[in-house]
mmCIF file of N, CA and C in Angstrom:
data_model
loop_
_atom_site.group_PDB
_atom_site.id
_atom_site.type_symbol
_atom_site.label_atom_id
_atom_site.label_comp_id
_atom_site.label_asym_id
_atom_site.label_seq_id
_atom_site.Cartn_x
_atom_site.Cartn_y
_atom_site.Cartn_z
ATOM 1 N N UNK J 1 90.594 107.357 120.222
ATOM 2 C CA UNK J 1 90.207 108.339 119.292
ATOM 3 C C UNK J 1 89.051 107.783 118.488
ATOM 4 N N UNK J 2 88.002 108.543 118.320
ATOM 5 C CA UNK J 2 86.861 108.151 117.503
ATOM 6 C C UNK J 2 86.964 108.875 116.177
ATOM 7 N N UNK J 3 87.053 108.116 115.110
ATOM 8 C CA UNK J 3 87.140 108.677 113.766
ATOM 9 C C UNK J 3 85.781 108.514 113.108
ATOM 10 N N UNK J 4 85.022 109.594 113.021
ATOM 11 C CA UNK J 4 83.689 109.548 112.414
ATOM 12 C C UNK J 4 83.699 110.058 110.978
ATOM 13 N N UNK J 5 84.874 110.275 110.412
ATOM 14 C CA UNK J 5 84.993 110.701 109.021
ATOM 15 C C UNK J 5 84.690 109.497 108.144
ATOM 16 N N UNK J 6 83.873 109.689 107.138
ATOM 17 C CA UNK J 6 83.493 108.582 106.258
ATOM 18 C C UNK J 6 84.728 108.021 105.555
ATOM 19 N N UNK J 7 84.895 106.727 105.663
ATOM 20 C CA UNK J 7 85.965 106.041 104.944
ATOM 21 C C UNK J 7 85.424 105.599 103.597
ATOM 22 N N UNK J 8 86.208 105.751 102.577
ATOM 23 C CA UNK J 8 85.871 105.185 101.274
ATOM 24 C C UNK J 8 87.148 104.638 100.681
ATOM 25 N N UNK J 9 87.001 103.780 99.711
ATOM 26 C CA UNK J 9 88.180 103.225 99.058
ATOM 27 C C UNK J 9 88.982 104.316 98.364
ATOM 28 N N UNK J 10 88.313 105.417 97.971
ATOM 29 C CA UNK J 10 88.995 106.487 97.268
ATOM 30 C C UNK J 10 89.650 107.500 98.203
ATOM 31 N N UNK J 11 89.218 107.559 99.467
ATOM 32 C CA UNK J 11 89.748 108.567 100.389
ATOM 33 C C UNK J 11 90.336 107.881 101.604
ATOM 34 N N UNK J 12 91.582 108.096 101.835
ATOM 35 C CA UNK J 12 92.254 107.460 102.968
ATOM 36 C C UNK J 12 91.785 108.077 104.277
ATOM 37 N N UNK J 13 91.972 107.341 105.321
ATOM 38 C CA UNK J 13 91.647 107.826 106.664
ATOM 39 C C UNK J 13 92.469 109.077 106.960
ATOM 40 N N UNK J 14 91.826 110.118 107.496
ATOM 41 C CA UNK J 14 92.549 111.350 107.793
ATOM 42 C C UNK J 14 93.463 111.218 109.009
ATOM 43 N N UNK J 15 93.129 110.308 109.908
ATOM 44 C CA UNK J 15 93.952 110.077 111.103
ATOM 45 C C UNK J 15 94.333 108.611 111.141
ATOM 46 N N UNK J 16 95.377 108.230 110.443
ATOM 47 C CA UNK J 16 95.724 106.804 110.428
ATOM 48 C C UNK J 16 96.086 106.320 111.825
ATOM 49 N N UNK J 17 95.561 105.187 112.192
ATOM 50 C CA UNK J 17 95.785 104.628 113.526
ATOM 51 C C UNK J 17 97.273 104.519 113.898
ATOM 52 N N UNK J 18 98.177 104.168 112.965
ATOM 53 C CA UNK J 18 99.581 104.062 113.367
ATOM 54 C C UNK J 18 100.184 105.397 113.810
ATOM 55 N N UNK J 19 99.571 106.506 113.432
ATOM 56 C CA UNK J 19 100.114 107.817 113.792
ATOM 57 C C UNK J 19 99.632 108.304 115.158
ATOM 58 N N UNK J 20 98.791 107.523 115.814
ATOM 59 C CA UNK J 20 98.276 107.924 117.119
ATOM 60 C C UNK J 20 99.361 107.832 118.187
ATOM 61 N N UNK J 21 99.269 108.660 119.212
ATOM 62 C CA UNK J 21 100.222 108.562 120.324
ATOM 63 C C UNK J 21 100.085 107.217 121.027
ATOM 64 N N UNK J 22 101.152 106.718 121.629
ATOM 65 C CA UNK J 22 101.080 105.441 122.357
ATOM 66 C C UNK J 22 99.979 105.476 123.413
ATOM 67 N N UNK J 23 99.271 104.359 123.542
ATOM 68 C CA UNK J 23 98.237 104.235 124.548
ATOM 69 C C UNK J 23 96.879 104.773 124.143
ATOM 70 N N UNK J 24 96.750 105.315 122.932
ATOM 71 C CA UNK J 24 95.471 105.845 122.470
ATOM 72 C C UNK J 24 94.760 104.769 121.655
ATOM 73 N N UNK J 25 93.560 104.419 122.073
ATOM 74 C CA UNK J 25 92.752 103.424 121.369
ATOM 75 C C UNK J 25 92.051 104.102 120.192
ATOM 76 N N UNK J 26 91.578 103.295 119.227
ATOM 77 C CA UNK J 26 91.035 103.835 117.985
ATOM 78 C C UNK J 26 89.725 103.141 117.624
ATOM 79 N N UNK J 27 88.733 103.913 117.190
ATOM 80 C CA UNK J 27 87.452 103.384 116.742
ATOM 81 C C UNK J 27 87.025 104.156 115.502
ATOM 82 N N UNK J 28 86.555 103.435 114.482
ATOM 83 C CA UNK J 28 86.022 104.119 113.308
ATOM 84 C C UNK J 28 84.740 103.444 112.849
ATOM 85 N N UNK J 29 84.076 104.058 111.892
ATOM 86 C CA UNK J 29 82.821 103.517 111.384
ATOM 87 C C UNK J 29 82.951 103.076 109.931
ATOM 88 N N UNK J 30 84.120 102.579 109.582
ATOM 89 C CA UNK J 30 84.360 102.139 108.202
ATOM 90 C C UNK J 30 83.262 101.177 107.765
ATOM 91 N N UNK J 31 82.884 101.288 106.497
ATOM 92 C CA UNK J 31 81.781 100.495 105.990
ATOM 93 C C UNK J 31 82.138 99.825 104.667
ATOM 94 N N UNK J 32 83.399 99.906 104.281
ATOM 95 C CA UNK J 32 83.847 99.283 103.045
ATOM 96 C C UNK J 32 84.977 98.319 103.369
ATOM 97 N N UNK J 33 85.091 97.300 102.562
ATOM 98 C CA UNK J 33 86.035 96.221 102.828
ATOM 99 C C UNK J 33 87.489 96.689 102.908
ATOM 100 N N UNK J 34 87.914 97.532 101.970
ATOM 101 C CA UNK J 34 89.323 97.939 101.924
ATOM 102 C C UNK J 34 89.784 98.668 103.194
ATOM 103 N N UNK J 35 89.071 99.684 103.667
ATOM 104 C CA UNK J 35 89.513 100.340 104.903
ATOM 105 C C UNK J 35 89.469 99.411 106.120
ATOM 106 N N UNK J 36 88.494 98.510 106.147
ATOM 107 C CA UNK J 36 88.417 97.556 107.256
ATOM 108 C C UNK J 36 89.643 96.646 107.227
ATOM 109 N N UNK J 37 89.955 96.113 106.056
ATOM 110 C CA UNK J 37 91.146 95.248 105.935
ATOM 111 C C UNK J 37 92.420 96.002 106.300
ATOM 112 N N UNK J 38 92.518 97.256 105.857
ATOM 113 C CA UNK J 38 93.711 98.057 106.168
ATOM 114 C C UNK J 38 93.921 98.159 107.672
ATOM 115 N N UNK J 39 92.850 98.411 108.410
ATOM 116 C CA UNK J 39 92.988 98.540 109.857
ATOM 117 C C UNK J 39 93.267 97.183 110.508
ATOM 118 N N UNK J 40 92.622 96.136 110.018
ATOM 119 C CA UNK J 40 92.850 94.810 110.590
ATOM 120 C C UNK J 40 94.296 94.355 110.401
ATOM 121 N N UNK J 41 94.951 94.833 109.353
ATOM 122 C CA UNK J 41 96.362 94.484 109.127
ATOM 123 C C UNK J 41 97.270 95.054 110.218
ATOM 124 N N UNK J 42 96.776 96.010 110.991
ATOM 125 C CA UNK J 42 97.570 96.620 112.064
ATOM 126 C C UNK J 42 97.427 95.882 113.392
ATOM 127 N N UNK J 43 96.760 94.727 113.372
ATOM 128 C CA UNK J 43 96.485 94.009 114.611
ATOM 129 C C UNK J 43 97.747 93.668 115.404
ATOM 130 N N UNK J 44 98.761 93.121 114.757
ATOM 131 C CA UNK J 44 99.986 92.745 115.479
ATOM 132 C C UNK J 44 100.628 93.945 116.169
ATOM 133 N N UNK J 45 100.700 95.053 115.443
ATOM 134 C CA UNK J 45 101.289 96.258 116.024
ATOM 135 C C UNK J 45 100.438 96.779 117.176
ATOM 136 N N UNK J 46 99.131 96.745 117.011
ATOM 137 C CA UNK J 46 98.238 97.205 118.085
ATOM 138 C C UNK J 46 98.419 96.349 119.344
ATOM 139 N N UNK J 47 98.572 95.062 119.170
ATOM 140 C CA UNK J 47 98.790 94.176 120.328
ATOM 141 C C UNK J 47 100.111 94.501 121.014
ATOM 142 N N UNK J 48 101.146 94.761 120.209
ATOM 143 C CA UNK J 48 102.441 95.128 120.802
ATOM 144 C C UNK J 48 102.327 96.434 121.588
ATOM 145 N N UNK J 49 101.505 97.350 121.099
ATOM 146 C CA UNK J 49 101.323 98.650 121.754
ATOM 147 C C UNK J 49 100.276 98.586 122.873
ATOM 148 N N UNK J 50 99.607 97.443 123.014
ATOM 149 C CA UNK J 50 98.538 97.248 124.005
ATOM 150 C C UNK J 50 97.407 98.256 123.829
ATOM 151 N N UNK J 51 97.019 98.457 122.557
ATOM 152 C CA UNK J 51 95.886 99.336 122.266
ATOM 153 C C UNK J 51 94.829 98.553 121.498
ATOM 154 N N UNK J 52 93.621 99.056 121.521
ATOM 155 C CA UNK J 52 92.497 98.427 120.836
ATOM 156 C C UNK J 52 92.151 99.227 119.588
ATOM 157 N N UNK J 53 92.010 98.525 118.471
ATOM 158 C CA UNK J 53 91.563 99.130 117.222
ATOM 159 C C UNK J 53 90.209 98.528 116.885
ATOM 160 N N UNK J 54 89.191 99.363 116.747
ATOM 161 C CA UNK J 54 87.845 98.898 116.414
ATOM 162 C C UNK J 54 87.450 99.533 115.092
ATOM 163 N N UNK J 55 87.054 98.703 114.143
ATOM 164 C CA UNK J 55 86.598 99.206 112.857
ATOM 165 C C UNK J 55 85.211 98.670 112.561
ATOM 166 N N UNK J 56 84.501 99.318 111.671
ATOM 167 C CA UNK J 56 83.170 98.855 111.298
ATOM 168 C C UNK J 56 82.123 99.104 112.371
ATOM 169 N N UNK J 57 82.311 100.142 113.181
ATOM 170 C CA UNK J 57 81.387 100.409 114.280
ATOM 171 C C UNK J 57 80.180 101.235 113.857
ATOM 172 N N UNK J 58 80.040 101.499 112.579
ATOM 173 C CA UNK J 58 78.918 102.310 112.102
ATOM 174 C C UNK J 58 77.681 101.482 111.816
ATOM 175 N N UNK J 59 76.601 102.143 111.482
ATOM 176 C CA UNK J 59 75.329 101.471 111.240
ATOM 177 C C UNK J 59 75.372 100.576 110.014
ATOM 178 N N UNK J 60 76.144 100.933 108.996
ATOM 179 C CA UNK J 60 76.174 100.158 107.756
ATOM 180 C C UNK J 60 76.545 98.708 107.967
ATOM 181 N N UNK J 61 77.527 98.463 108.797
ATOM 182 C CA UNK J 61 77.954 97.095 109.084
ATOM 183 C C UNK J 61 76.836 96.366 109.830
ATOM 184 N N UNK J 62 76.238 97.012 110.811
ATOM 185 C CA UNK J 62 75.144 96.407 111.562
ATOM 186 C C UNK J 62 73.982 96.061 110.640
ATOM 187 N N UNK J 63 73.610 96.987 109.779
ATOM 188 C CA UNK J 63 72.489 96.749 108.866
ATOM 189 C C UNK J 63 72.789 95.586 107.927
ATOM 190 N N UNK J 64 74.003 95.523 107.409
ATOM 191 C CA UNK J 64 74.391 94.443 106.508
ATOM 192 C C UNK J 64 74.346 93.105 107.220
ATOM 193 N N UNK J 65 74.915 93.045 108.416
ATOM 194 C CA UNK J 65 74.919 91.794 109.175
ATOM 195 C C UNK J 65 73.496 91.352 109.518
ATOM 196 N N UNK J 66 72.654 92.297 109.915
ATOM 197 C CA UNK J 66 71.271 91.957 110.253
ATOM 198 C C UNK J 66 70.539 91.394 109.032
ATOM 199 N N UNK J 67 70.780 91.982 107.870
ATOM 200 C CA UNK J 67 70.155 91.495 106.644
ATOM 201 C C UNK J 67 70.628 90.080 106.312
ATOM 202 N N UNK J 68 71.913 89.831 106.417
ATOM 203 C CA UNK J 68 72.454 88.500 106.135
ATOM 204 C C UNK J 68 71.869 87.467 107.100
ATOM 205 N N UNK J 69 71.792 87.822 108.380
ATOM 206 C CA UNK J 69 71.222 86.892 109.365
ATOM 207 C C UNK J 69 69.769 86.576 109.013
ATOM 208 N N UNK J 70 69.008 87.609 108.652
ATOM 209 C CA UNK J 70 67.607 87.394 108.287
ATOM 210 C C UNK J 70 67.487 86.520 107.036
ATOM 211 N N UNK J 71 68.307 86.792 106.033
ATOM 212 C CA UNK J 71 68.250 86.013 104.796
ATOM 213 C C UNK J 71 68.668 84.564 105.014
ATOM 214 N N UNK J 72 69.555 84.341 105.964
ATOM 215 C CA UNK J 72 70.044 82.988 106.243
ATOM 216 C C UNK J 72 69.157 82.228 107.222
ATOM 217 N N UNK J 73 68.210 82.884 107.863
ATOM 218 C CA UNK J 73 67.373 82.190 108.843
ATOM 219 C C UNK J 73 66.618 81.058 108.148
ATOM 220 N N UNK J 74 66.580 79.924 108.812
ATOM 221 C CA UNK J 74 65.903 78.769 108.240
ATOM 222 C C UNK J 74 66.784 77.943 107.331
ATOM 223 N N UNK J 75 68.001 78.394 107.064
ATOM 224 C CA UNK J 75 68.937 77.637 106.229
ATOM 225 C C UNK J 75 70.002 77.003 107.110
ATOM 226 N N UNK J 76 70.503 75.869 106.656
ATOM 227 C CA UNK J 76 71.613 75.243 107.374
ATOM 228 C C UNK J 76 72.857 76.110 107.225
ATOM 229 N N UNK J 77 73.734 76.068 108.212
ATOM 230 C CA UNK J 77 75.005 76.809 108.057
ATOM 231 C C UNK J 77 75.829 76.178 106.933
ATOM 232 N N UNK J 78 76.696 76.953 106.303
ATOM 233 C CA UNK J 78 77.532 76.381 105.235
ATOM 234 C C UNK J 78 78.444 75.296 105.789
ATOM 235 N N UNK J 79 78.781 74.344 104.935
ATOM 236 C CA UNK J 79 79.656 73.239 105.350
ATOM 237 C C UNK J 79 81.064 73.727 105.651
ATOM 238 N N UNK J 80 81.502 74.778 104.960
ATOM 239 C CA UNK J 80 82.815 75.358 105.224
ATOM 240 C C UNK J 80 82.788 76.822 104.815
ATOM 241 N N UNK J 81 83.674 77.581 105.373
ATOM 242 C CA UNK J 81 83.752 79.009 105.061
ATOM 243 C C UNK J 81 84.509 79.187 103.752
ATOM 244 N N UNK J 82 84.093 80.154 102.966
ATOM 245 C CA UNK J 82 84.793 80.489 101.729
ATOM 246 C C UNK J 82 85.932 81.428 102.043
ATOM 247 N N UNK J 83 87.061 81.212 101.433
ATOM 248 C CA UNK J 83 88.164 82.151 101.566
ATOM 249 C C UNK J 83 88.670 82.496 100.176
ATOM 250 N N UNK J 84 89.008 83.762 99.967
ATOM 251 C CA UNK J 84 89.456 84.179 98.630
ATOM 252 C C UNK J 84 90.740 83.484 98.239
ATOM 253 N N UNK J 85 90.938 83.295 96.935
ATOM 254 C CA UNK J 85 92.170 82.624 96.458
ATOM 255 C C UNK J 85 93.411 83.408 96.751
#
């Protein structure tokens, strides 16, 4: 199922992935951290169901990543990754 409805922190997904019929894969274009994290939390269940959940497939994520790569070009990689407390 392709969910092209804009995700925002204020508006929940209209078709939550857990409500999909068995065997139906899911793709959305989420562009905010909260909806992306919400879908990623379903990874274990998706693996048990043998389905694929793809989030962040919209242009916003691509544009952000491309900008970060460009800004980081010429710099050494960080010594370690930051993780929230």
